[in-house]
Amino acid sequence: VQSRRLKRIVGDVRSDIEQGMSLGEALSRHPESFSPVYLSVVRAGEAAGNLSSALLALTEHSARGAELRYRLQEALAYPVLVLVVASMALTYFLTKVVPVMHGMGVFRVPVISSTQPIPGELPLPTRLVLTLSAFLRNEGLVLTLAAAGLAVAAYAFHRHQSMRSRPMPELDRWKQRIPLFGTLFFEASMARFI
C-alpha cells in the first residue's frame, strides 16, 4: 500500500481484527473512509455468514462507481475546457482590445454630419461593454483572487462533505437545482445505486 493514510487504516483494521473485533466493527472505527452503506453490507455479510459474497458485491459496486466518476470527468472535460478558453478570450478582449479601440475613438456617438452629432449617448450594450472593460482592468486582480478563493473553498467544502458519515440532503437538493448540471448530479447519484 503506497498511501500513508490507507496504510494506517489497513494496519488499524488488521490490529482490531487480531484483537477479536469483527470486520464490521473494525471498519466502523474509520467512518471517514467507509460509508454507512459499505459498513451495512459488511455487517449483513457477516450476519449471514456470507462475507465473501458481500465483499465481492462491494468490489463490483466500487468498480462501477469508479467507472462512473471516470465517465463524468471525461464528459465534463470538454465543456469545462471550452468555458475556460472562452473566458480567457473574453477577458483578453475586454482588458486589451476594448481599451485600445476606445482610445482610437471607435466607441463614439454616431454623427449626422461632421459638425453635428446625434443628441444622446452611446447605446446601452456599448456602455455595458465599456463599463465591464473598465471594471476588469481596475479590479481584475481582486476578481481573480476572489474566484480562486471561492474555488478553493468549494473544493475544501466538497472534500469535507464527502468525508462525513451523515449525508446532507439540503446540499444534494441545492446541487440538483443548478442549471445544466443538476440533472447530471441527479443521474450520478442514481447510478451509484443501480
Coordinates of N, CA and C in Angstrom, one line a residue:
V1 N 0.9 -1.2 0.0 CA 0.0 0.0 0.0 C 0.9 1.2 0.0
Q2 N 0.7 2.2 -1.0 CA 1.5 3.3 -1.1 C 1.1 4.5 -0.3
S3 N -0.2 4.7 -0.1 CA -0.8 5.8 0.6 C -0.5 5.6 2.1
R4 N 0.0 6.6 2.8 CA 0.3 6.5 4.2 C -1.0 6.4 5.0
R5 N -2.0 7.2 4.6 CA -3.3 7.2 5.3 C -3.9 5.8 5.1
L6 N -3.9 5.2 3.9 CA -4.5 3.9 3.7 C -3.7 2.9 4.4
K7 N -2.4 3.0 4.5 CA -1.6 2.0 5.2 C -1.9 2.0 6.7
R8 N -2.2 3.2 7.2 CA -2.5 3.4 8.6 C -3.9 2.7 8.9
I9 N -4.9 3.0 8.0 CA -6.2 2.4 8.2 C -6.2 0.9 8.1
V10 N -5.5 0.4 7.1 CA -5.4 -1.1 7.0 C -4.7 -1.7 8.2
G11 N -3.6 -1.0 8.7 CA -3.0 -1.5 9.9 C -3.9 -1.5 11.1
D12 N -4.7 -0.4 11.2 CA -5.6 -0.4 12.4 C -6.7 -1.5 12.3
V13 N -7.2 -1.7 11.1 CA -8.3 -2.7 10.9 C -7.7 -4.1 11.2
R14 N -6.5 -4.3 10.7 CA -5.9 -5.6 10.9 C -5.7 -5.8 12.4
S15 N -5.2 -4.8 13.1 CA -4.9 -4.9 14.5 C -6.2 -5.2 15.3
D16 N -7.3 -4.4 14.9 CA -8.6 -4.6 15.6 C -9.1 -6.0 15.4
I17 N -9.0 -6.6 14.2 CA -9.4 -7.9 13.9 C -8.6 -9.0 14.7
E18 N -7.3 -8.7 14.8 CA -6.5 -9.7 15.6 C -6.8 -9.6 17.0
Q19 N -7.4 -8.5 17.5 CA -7.8 -8.4 18.9 C -9.2 -8.9 19.2
G20 N -9.8 -9.4 18.1 CA -11.1 -10.1 18.3 C -12.3 -9.3 17.8
M21 N -12.2 -8.2 17.2 CA -13.3 -7.5 16.6 C -13.7 -8.1 15.3
S22 N -15.0 -7.9 15.0 CA -15.4 -8.3 13.7 C -15.0 -7.3 12.6
L23 N -15.0 -7.7 11.4 CA -14.6 -6.8 10.3 C -15.5 -5.5 10.3
G24 N -16.8 -5.7 10.5 CA -17.7 -4.6 10.5 C -17.4 -3.6 11.6
E25 N -17.0 -4.1 12.8 CA -16.7 -3.2 13.9 C -15.4 -2.5 13.7
A26 N -14.4 -3.2 13.1 CA -13.1 -2.6 12.8 C -13.2 -1.5 11.8
L27 N -14.0 -1.8 10.7 CA -14.2 -0.8 9.7 C -15.0 0.4 10.2
S28 N -15.9 0.2 11.1 CA -16.8 1.3 11.6 C -16.0 2.3 12.5
R29 N -14.8 1.9 12.9 CA -13.9 2.9 13.6 C -13.3 3.9 12.7
H30 N -13.5 3.8 11.4 CA -13.0 4.7 10.4 C -14.1 5.2 9.5
P31 N -15.1 6.0 10.1 CA -16.2 6.5 9.3 C -15.8 7.4 8.2
E32 N -14.7 8.1 8.3 CA -14.3 9.0 7.2 C -13.8 8.2 5.9
S33 N -13.6 6.9 6.1 CA -13.1 6.1 4.9 C -14.1 5.1 4.4
F34 N -15.1 4.7 5.3 CA -16.0 3.7 4.9 C -17.4 4.3 5.1
S35 N -18.2 4.3 4.0 CA -19.6 4.9 4.1 C -20.5 3.9 4.9
P36 N -21.6 4.5 5.4 CA -22.6 3.7 6.1 C -23.1 2.5 5.3
V37 N -23.3 2.7 4.0 CA -23.7 1.7 3.1 C -22.7 0.5 3.1
Y38 N -21.4 0.9 2.9 CA -20.3 -0.1 2.9 C -20.3 -0.9 4.2
L39 N -20.5 -0.2 5.3 CA -20.5 -0.9 6.6 C -21.7 -1.8 6.8
S40 N -22.8 -1.3 6.3 CA -24.1 -2.1 6.4 C -23.9 -3.4 5.6
V41 N -23.3 -3.3 4.4 CA -23.2 -4.5 3.6 C -22.2 -5.5 4.3
V42 N -21.1 -5.0 4.8 CA -20.2 -5.9 5.5 C -20.9 -6.6 6.7
R43 N -21.6 -5.8 7.5 CA -22.3 -6.4 8.7 C -23.3 -7.4 8.2
A44 N -24.1 -7.1 7.2 CA -25.0 -8.1 6.7 C -24.4 -9.3 6.2
G45 N -23.2 -9.2 5.5 CA -22.5 -10.4 5.1 C -22.0 -11.2 6.3
E46 N -21.5 -10.5 7.3 CA -21.1 -11.2 8.5 C -22.2 -12.0 9.2
A47 N -23.4 -11.3 9.3 CA -24.5 -11.9 10.0 C -25.0 -13.1 9.2
A48 N -25.0 -13.0 7.9 CA -25.5 -14.1 7.0 C -24.5 -15.2 6.9
G49 N -23.2 -15.0 7.3 CA -22.2 -16.0 7.1 C -21.7 -16.0 5.7
N50 N -21.9 -15.0 5.0 CA -21.5 -14.9 3.6 C -20.7 -13.7 3.3
L51 N -19.6 -13.5 4.0 CA -18.8 -12.2 3.9 C -18.2 -12.1 2.6
S52 N -17.8 -13.3 2.0 CA -17.1 -13.2 0.7 C -18.0 -12.6 -0.4
S53 N -19.2 -13.0 -0.4 CA -20.2 -12.5 -1.4 C -20.4 -11.0 -1.2
A54 N -20.5 -10.6 0.1 CA -20.7 -9.2 0.4 C -19.5 -8.4 -0.1
L55 N -18.3 -8.9 0.2 CA -17.1 -8.1 -0.2 C -17.0 -8.1 -1.7
L56 N -17.4 -9.2 -2.4 CA -17.4 -9.2 -3.9 C -18.4 -8.2 -4.4
A57 N -19.6 -8.1 -3.8 CA -20.6 -7.1 -4.2 C -20.1 -5.7 -4.0
L58 N -19.4 -5.4 -2.9 CA -18.8 -4.1 -2.6 C -17.7 -3.8 -3.6
T59 N -16.9 -4.8 -4.0 CA -15.9 -4.6 -5.0 C -16.5 -4.2 -6.4
E60 N -17.6 -4.9 -6.8 CA -18.2 -4.5 -8.0 C -18.9 -3.1 -7.9
H61 N -19.5 -2.8 -6.8 CA -20.1 -1.5 -6.6 C -19.0 -0.4 -6.7
S62 N -17.9 -0.6 -6.1 CA -16.8 0.4 -6.1 C -16.3 0.5 -7.5
A63 N -16.1 -0.6 -8.3 CA -15.7 -0.5 -9.6 C -16.7 0.3 -10.5
R64 N -18.0 0.0 -10.3 CA -19.0 0.8 -11.1 C -18.9 2.3 -10.7
G65 N -18.7 2.6 -9.4 CA -18.6 4.0 -9.0 C -17.3 4.6 -9.6
A66 N -16.2 3.9 -9.7 CA -15.0 4.5 -10.3 C -15.2 4.7 -11.8
E67 N -15.9 3.8 -12.4 CA -16.2 3.9 -13.8 C -17.1 5.1 -14.1
L68 N -18.1 5.3 -13.3 CA -19.0 6.4 -13.4 C -18.3 7.7 -13.2
R69 N -17.4 7.8 -12.2 CA -16.6 9.0 -11.9 C -15.7 9.3 -13.1
Y70 N -15.1 8.3 -13.7 CA -14.3 8.5 -14.9 C -15.1 9.0 -16.1
R71 N -16.3 8.4 -16.3 CA -17.1 8.9 -17.4 C -17.6 10.3 -17.2
L72 N -17.9 10.6 -15.9 CA -18.4 12.0 -15.7 C -17.2 13.0 -15.9
Q73 N -16.0 12.7 -15.4 CA -14.9 13.6 -15.7 C -14.6 13.7 -17.1
E74 N -14.7 12.6 -17.9 CA -14.5 12.6 -19.3 C -15.6 13.5 -20.0
A75 N -16.8 13.3 -19.6 CA -17.9 14.1 -20.2 C -17.8 15.6 -19.9
L76 N -17.3 15.9 -18.7 CA -17.2 17.4 -18.3 C -15.9 18.0 -18.8
A77 N -14.9 17.3 -19.2 CA -13.7 17.9 -19.6 C -13.8 18.8 -20.7
Y78 N -14.5 18.5 -21.8 CA -14.6 19.4 -22.9 C -15.4 20.6 -22.6
P79 N -16.6 20.5 -22.0 CA -17.3 21.8 -21.7 C -16.5 22.7 -20.8
V80 N -15.8 22.1 -19.8 CA -15.0 23.0 -18.9 C -13.9 23.6 -19.7
L81 N -13.2 22.9 -20.6 CA -12.1 23.5 -21.4 C -12.7 24.6 -22.3
V82 N -13.8 24.4 -22.9 CA -14.4 25.4 -23.7 C -14.7 26.7 -22.9
L83 N -15.3 26.5 -21.7 CA -15.7 27.6 -20.8 C -14.4 28.3 -20.4
V84 N -13.3 27.6 -20.1 CA -12.1 28.3 -19.6 C -11.5 29.1 -20.8
V85 N -11.4 28.5 -22.0 CA -10.8 29.2 -23.1 C -11.7 30.4 -23.5
A86 N -13.0 30.2 -23.5 CA -13.9 31.4 -23.9 C -13.8 32.5 -22.8
S87 N -13.7 32.1 -21.6 CA -13.5 33.2 -20.5 C -12.2 33.9 -20.7
M88 N -11.1 33.2 -21.0 CA -9.8 33.8 -21.2 C -9.9 34.7 -22.4
A89 N -10.5 34.3 -23.5 CA -10.6 35.1 -24.7 C -11.4 36.4 -24.5
L90 N -12.5 36.2 -23.8 CA -13.4 37.4 -23.4 C -12.6 38.3 -22.5
T91 N -11.9 37.8 -21.5 CA -11.2 38.7 -20.6 C -10.1 39.4 -21.4
Y92 N -9.4 38.8 -22.3 CA -8.4 39.4 -23.1 C -9.0 40.5 -23.9
F93 N -10.1 40.2 -24.6 CA -10.8 41.2 -25.4 C -11.2 42.4 -24.6
L94 N -11.8 42.2 -23.4 CA -12.3 43.3 -22.6 C -11.1 44.1 -22.0
T95 N -10.0 43.5 -21.6 CA -9.0 44.2 -21.0 C -7.9 44.8 -21.9
K96 N -7.8 44.2 -23.1 CA -6.7 44.7 -24.0 C -7.3 45.3 -25.3
V97 N -8.2 44.7 -25.9 CA -8.7 45.2 -27.2 C -9.7 46.4 -27.1
V98 N -10.6 46.2 -26.2 CA -11.6 47.3 -26.0 C -11.0 48.6 -25.6
P99 N -10.0 48.6 -24.6 CA -9.4 49.9 -24.3 C -8.7 50.6 -25.5
V100 N -8.0 49.8 -26.3 CA -7.3 50.3 -27.5 C -8.3 50.9 -28.5
M101 N -9.4 50.1 -28.7 CA -10.5 50.6 -29.6 C -11.1 51.9 -29.1
H102 N -11.3 51.9 -27.7 CA -11.9 53.1 -27.1 C -11.0 54.3 -27.3
G103 N -9.7 54.1 -27.1 CA -8.7 55.2 -27.3 C -8.6 55.7 -28.7
M104 N -8.9 54.8 -29.6 CA -8.9 55.2 -31.1 C -10.2 55.9 -31.4
G105 N -11.1 56.0 -30.5 CA -12.4 56.7 -30.8 C -13.4 55.8 -31.5
V106 N -13.3 54.5 -31.5 CA -14.3 53.7 -32.2 C -15.6 53.8 -31.5
F107 N -15.6 53.9 -30.2 CA -16.9 54.0 -29.5 C -17.3 55.4 -29.3
R108 N -17.9 56.0 -30.3 CA -18.4 57.4 -30.2 C -19.9 57.4 -30.6
V109 N -20.5 58.5 -30.2 CA -21.9 58.7 -30.7 C -21.9 58.9 -32.2
P110 N -22.7 58.2 -33.0 CA -22.7 58.4 -34.4 C -23.1 59.9 -34.8
V111 N -22.5 60.3 -35.9 CA -22.7 61.7 -36.3 C -23.5 61.8 -37.6
I112 N -24.4 62.8 -37.7 CA -25.2 63.0 -38.9 C -24.3 63.7 -39.9
S113 N -23.6 64.8 -39.5 CA -22.6 65.4 -40.3 C -21.4 65.6 -39.5
S114 N -20.3 66.1 -40.2 CA -19.1 66.2 -39.5 C -19.1 67.3 -38.3
T115 N -20.1 68.1 -38.3 CA -20.2 69.1 -37.3 C -21.3 68.9 -36.3
Q116 N -22.3 68.0 -36.6 CA -23.5 67.9 -35.8 C -23.7 66.4 -35.3
P117 N -23.3 66.1 -34.0 CA -23.5 64.7 -33.6 C -25.0 64.5 -33.2
I118 N -25.4 63.2 -33.2 CA -26.8 62.9 -32.8 C -26.9 63.1 -31.3
P119 N -27.9 63.8 -30.9 CA -28.1 64.1 -29.5 C -28.3 62.7 -28.7
G120 N -27.7 62.6 -27.6 CA -27.9 61.4 -26.8 C -26.5 60.8 -26.4
E121 N -26.6 59.5 -26.1 CA -25.4 58.9 -25.6 C -25.2 57.6 -26.3
L122 N -24.1 56.9 -26.0 CA -23.9 55.6 -26.6 C -25.0 54.6 -26.3
P123 N -25.2 53.6 -27.1 CA -26.2 52.6 -26.9 C -25.9 51.8 -25.6
L124 N -26.9 51.3 -24.9 CA -26.7 50.5 -23.7 C -25.7 49.4 -23.8
P125 N -25.8 48.5 -24.8 CA -24.8 47.4 -24.9 C -23.3 47.9 -25.0
T126 N -23.1 49.0 -25.7 CA -21.8 49.6 -25.8 C -21.3 50.1 -24.4
R127 N -22.2 50.8 -23.7 CA -21.9 51.3 -22.4 C -21.6 50.2 -21.5
L128 N -22.3 49.1 -21.6 CA -22.1 47.9 -20.7 C -20.7 47.3 -21.0
V129 N -20.3 47.2 -22.2 CA -19.0 46.6 -22.6 C -17.9 47.5 -22.1
L130 N -18.0 48.8 -22.2 CA -17.0 49.8 -21.7 C -16.9 49.7 -20.2
T131 N -18.1 49.6 -19.5 CA -18.1 49.6 -18.1 C -17.4 48.3 -17.6
L132 N -17.8 47.2 -18.2 CA -17.2 45.9 -17.8 C -15.7 45.9 -18.1
S133 N -15.3 46.5 -19.2 CA -13.9 46.5 -19.5 C -13.1 47.3 -18.5
A134 N -13.6 48.5 -18.1 CA -13.0 49.3 -17.1 C -13.0 48.6 -15.7
F135 N -14.0 47.9 -15.4 CA -14.1 47.1 -14.1 C -13.0 46.0 -14.1
L136 N -12.9 45.3 -15.2 CA -11.9 44.2 -15.3 C -10.5 44.8 -15.2
R137 N -10.2 45.9 -15.9 CA -8.9 46.5 -15.8 C -8.6 47.0 -14.4
N138 N -9.5 47.6 -13.7 CA -9.3 48.1 -12.4 C -9.4 47.1 -11.3
E139 N -10.3 46.2 -11.4 CA -10.5 45.2 -10.3 C -10.2 43.8 -10.7
G140 N -9.5 43.6 -11.8 CA -9.2 42.2 -12.3 C -8.5 41.3 -11.3
L141 N -7.5 41.9 -10.6 CA -6.7 41.1 -9.7 C -7.5 40.7 -8.5
V142 N -8.3 41.6 -8.0 CA -9.2 41.3 -6.9 C -10.2 40.2 -7.3
L143 N -10.8 40.4 -8.5 CA -11.8 39.4 -9.0 C -11.1 38.0 -9.2
T144 N -9.9 38.0 -9.7 CA -9.2 36.7 -9.9 C -8.9 36.0 -8.6
L145 N -8.4 36.8 -7.6 CA -8.2 36.3 -6.3 C -9.5 35.8 -5.6
A146 N -10.5 36.5 -5.7 CA -11.8 36.1 -5.2 C -12.3 34.8 -5.8
A147 N -12.2 34.7 -7.1 CA -12.6 33.5 -7.8 C -11.7 32.3 -7.4
A148 N -10.4 32.5 -7.2 CA -9.5 31.4 -6.8 C -9.9 31.0 -5.4
G149 N -10.1 32.0 -4.5 CA -10.5 31.7 -3.1 C -11.8 30.9 -3.1
L150 N -12.8 31.3 -3.9 CA -14.1 30.6 -3.9 C -13.9 29.2 -4.4
A151 N -13.0 29.0 -5.4 CA -12.8 27.6 -5.9 C -12.1 26.8 -4.8
V152 N -11.2 27.3 -4.1 CA -10.5 26.5 -3.1 C -11.5 26.2 -1.9
A153 N -12.3 27.2 -1.6 CA -13.3 27.0 -0.5 C -14.3 25.9 -1.0
A154 N -14.8 26.0 -2.2 CA -15.7 25.0 -2.7 C -15.1 23.6 -2.7
Y155 N -13.8 23.5 -3.1 CA -13.1 22.2 -3.1 C -13.0 21.7 -1.7
A156 N -12.6 22.5 -0.7 CA -12.5 22.1 0.7 C -13.8 21.7 1.2
F157 N -14.9 22.4 0.9 CA -16.2 22.1 1.4 C -16.6 20.7 0.9
H158 N -16.4 20.5 -0.4 CA -16.7 19.2 -1.1 C -16.0 18.1 -0.4
R159 N -14.7 18.3 -0.2 CA -13.9 17.2 0.5 C -14.4 16.9 1.9
H160 N -14.7 18.0 2.6 CA -15.3 17.8 4.0 C -16.6 17.1 3.9
Q161 N -17.5 17.4 3.0 CA -18.8 16.8 2.9 C -18.6 15.3 2.5
S162 N -17.7 15.0 1.6 CA -17.5 13.6 1.1 C -17.0 12.7 2.2
M163 N -16.4 13.3 3.2 CA -15.8 12.5 4.3 C -16.8 12.4 5.5
R164 N -17.9 13.1 5.4 CA -18.9 13.0 6.5 C -19.6 11.6 6.4
S165 N -19.9 11.1 7.6 CA -20.6 9.8 7.6 C -22.1 10.0 7.3
R166 N -22.6 11.3 7.6 CA -24.1 11.6 7.5 C -24.3 12.4 6.2
P167 N -25.2 12.0 5.4 CA -25.5 12.8 4.1 C -26.1 14.1 4.5
M168 N -26.0 15.0 3.5 CA -26.7 16.3 3.7 C -27.7 16.5 2.6
P169 N -29.0 16.2 2.8 CA -30.0 16.3 1.8 C -30.2 17.7 1.3
E170 N -30.0 18.7 2.1 CA -30.2 20.1 1.6 C -29.2 20.4 0.5
L171 N -27.9 20.0 0.7 CA -26.9 20.2 -0.3 C -27.2 19.5 -1.6
D172 N -27.7 18.3 -1.4 CA -28.0 17.5 -2.6 C -29.2 18.1 -3.4
R173 N -30.2 18.6 -2.7 CA -31.3 19.3 -3.4 C -30.8 20.6 -4.1
W174 N -29.9 21.3 -3.4 CA -29.4 22.5 -4.0 C -28.6 22.2 -5.3
K175 N -27.7 21.1 -5.2 CA -26.9 20.7 -6.4 C -27.8 20.3 -7.5
Q176 N -29.0 19.7 -7.2 CA -29.9 19.3 -8.3 C -30.6 20.4 -9.0
R177 N -30.6 21.6 -8.3 CA -31.3 22.8 -8.9 C -30.4 23.6 -9.8
I178 N -29.1 23.3 -9.8 CA -28.1 24.0 -10.7 C -28.5 23.8 -12.1
P179 N -28.6 24.9 -12.9 CA -29.0 24.7 -14.3 C -27.9 23.9 -15.0
L180 N -28.3 23.1 -15.9 CA -27.4 22.3 -16.8 C -26.8 21.1 -16.0
F181 N -26.3 21.4 -14.8 CA -25.6 20.3 -14.1 C -26.4 19.6 -13.1
G182 N -27.6 20.1 -12.7 CA -28.5 19.5 -11.8 C -28.9 18.1 -12.2
T183 N -29.2 17.9 -13.4 CA -29.6 16.6 -14.0 C -28.4 15.6 -13.9
L184 N -27.3 16.2 -14.2 CA -26.1 15.3 -14.2 C -25.8 14.8 -12.7
F185 N -25.9 15.7 -11.7 CA -25.7 15.3 -10.3 C -26.8 14.3 -9.9
F186 N -28.0 14.5 -10.4 CA -29.1 13.5 -10.0 C -28.8 12.2 -10.6
E187 N -28.4 12.1 -11.9 CA -28.1 10.8 -12.6 C -26.9 10.2 -12.0
A188 N -25.9 10.9 -11.6 CA -24.7 10.3 -10.9 C -25.1 9.7 -9.6
S189 N -26.0 10.4 -8.9 CA -26.4 9.8 -7.6 C -27.2 8.5 -7.8
M190 N -28.1 8.5 -8.7 CA -28.9 7.4 -9.0 C -28.1 6.2 -9.5
A191 N -27.1 6.5 -10.3 CA -26.2 5.5 -10.9 C -25.4 4.7 -9.9
R192 N -25.1 5.4 -8.8 CA -24.3 4.7 -7.7 C -25.1 3.6 -7.1
F193 N -26.4 3.6 -7.2 CA -27.2 2.5 -6.5 C -27.8 1.5 -7.5
I194 N -27.5 1.7 -8.8 CA -28.0 0.8 -9.8 C -27.1 -0.4 -10.0

